[in-house]
Tab-separated table of C-alpha atoms in Angstrom:
chain	number	residue	atom	x	y	z
E	789	MET	CA	7.268	-20.354	-14.362
E	790	ILE	CA	5.929	-18.419	-11.128
E	791	THR	CA	5.348	-20.856	-8.789
E	792	ASP	CA	2.406	-20.422	-5.180
E	793	ASP	CA	5.269	-20.456	-3.671
E	794	ASP	CA	6.669	-17.026	-5.219
E	795	HIS	CA	3.533	-15.328	-4.614
E	796	ASP	CA	3.602	-16.207	-1.545
E	797	ALA	CA	6.889	-15.340	-1.105
E	798	ALA	CA	6.820	-11.724	-2.732
E	799	LEU	CA	2.945	-11.316	-0.340
E	800	THR	CA	4.824	-12.465	2.629
E	801	ASP	CA	7.912	-9.839	1.657
E	802	TYR	CA	5.166	-7.117	1.117
E	803	LEU	CA	2.970	-7.517	3.977
E	804	ASP	CA	6.392	-7.566	6.229
E	805	THR	CA	8.109	-4.184	4.260
E	806	THR	CA	5.241	-1.769	4.069
E	807	HIS	CA	3.525	0.832	6.175
E	808	ALA	CA	-0.018	-0.912	7.639
E	809	SER	CA	-1.393	2.489	6.186
E	810	VAL	CA	-0.404	2.192	2.835
E	811	THR	CA	-1.664	-1.991	2.846
E	812	ALA	CA	-4.755	-0.488	4.547
E	813	ARG	CA	-6.101	1.842	2.487
E	814	LEU	CA	-5.189	-0.260	-0.808
E	815	THR	CA	-6.366	-3.405	0.710
E	816	GLY	CA	-10.221	-1.077	0.696
E	817	GLU	CA	-9.481	0.669	-2.541
E	818	GLY	CA	-9.044	-2.694	-4.186
E	819	HIS	CA	-12.630	-4.348	-2.764
E	820	GLU	CA	-14.184	-1.322	-3.296
E	821	LEU	CA	-13.035	-1.036	-7.094
E	822	LEU	CA	-13.663	-4.696	-7.456
E	823	ALA	CA	-17.476	-3.936	-6.039
E	824	LEU	CA	-17.716	-1.817	-9.411
E	825	VAL	CA	-19.540	-3.664	-12.398
E	826	ILE	CA	-16.914	-2.356	-14.877
E	827	GLY	CA	-15.076	-4.308	-17.930
E	828	GLU	CA	-11.824	-5.756	-17.896
E	829	SER	CA	-10.206	-3.336	-19.827
E	830	ASP	CA	-11.601	-0.583	-17.838
E	831	TYR	CA	-10.068	-1.708	-14.490
E	832	ALA	CA	-6.585	-1.797	-15.819
E	833	ILE	CA	-7.486	1.907	-16.273
E	834	ALA	CA	-8.999	2.038	-12.925
E	835	VAL	CA	-5.351	0.001	-10.951
E	836	ALA	CA	-2.938	2.629	-12.908
E	837	GLU	CA	-5.006	6.160	-12.066
E	838	LEU	CA	-4.845	4.116	-8.593
E	839	GLY	CA	-1.165	3.518	-8.080
E	840	MET	CA	-1.160	7.889	-8.847
E	841	GLU	CA	-3.316	8.443	-6.455
E	842	VAL	CA	-2.150	6.267	-3.287
E	843	ASP	CA	0.561	8.574	-1.867
E	844	PRO	CA	2.906	7.030	0.855
E	845	PRO	CA	2.669	7.205	4.361
E	846	ARG	CA	4.184	11.034	5.569
E	847	PRO	CA	7.310	10.813	7.389
E	848	THR	CA	7.330	10.873	11.340
E	849	ARG	CA	8.680	13.554	13.592
E	850	PRO	CA	10.350	12.928	17.011
E	851	ALA	CA	8.546	14.269	20.263
E	852	ALA	CA	9.198	17.694	21.137
E	853	GLY	CA	10.122	15.383	24.681
E	854	SER	CA	12.464	13.532	22.809
E	855	LEU	CA	14.739	16.590	21.329
E	856	CYS	CA	16.173	17.173	24.870
E	857	LEU	CA	18.991	16.477	25.713
E	858	PRO	CA	20.673	16.294	28.782
E	859	THR	CA	23.795	19.098	29.074
E	860	SER	CA	26.234	17.381	32.014
């Protein structure tokens, strides 16, 4: 049986390990989704489609200045 402690631990783990931009985007999309007046089955379809829309953050590349290495 899942308890509130399990839910809190899972949420904390997600927030600690997920890129902030993904969390912010999903939060915004969730608020927009909940503002719609649609049936429960339509919410399930919308959430599935949302999962296909959200891309992971792009990998970051080092700045050009950080590639300069001393030669001596």
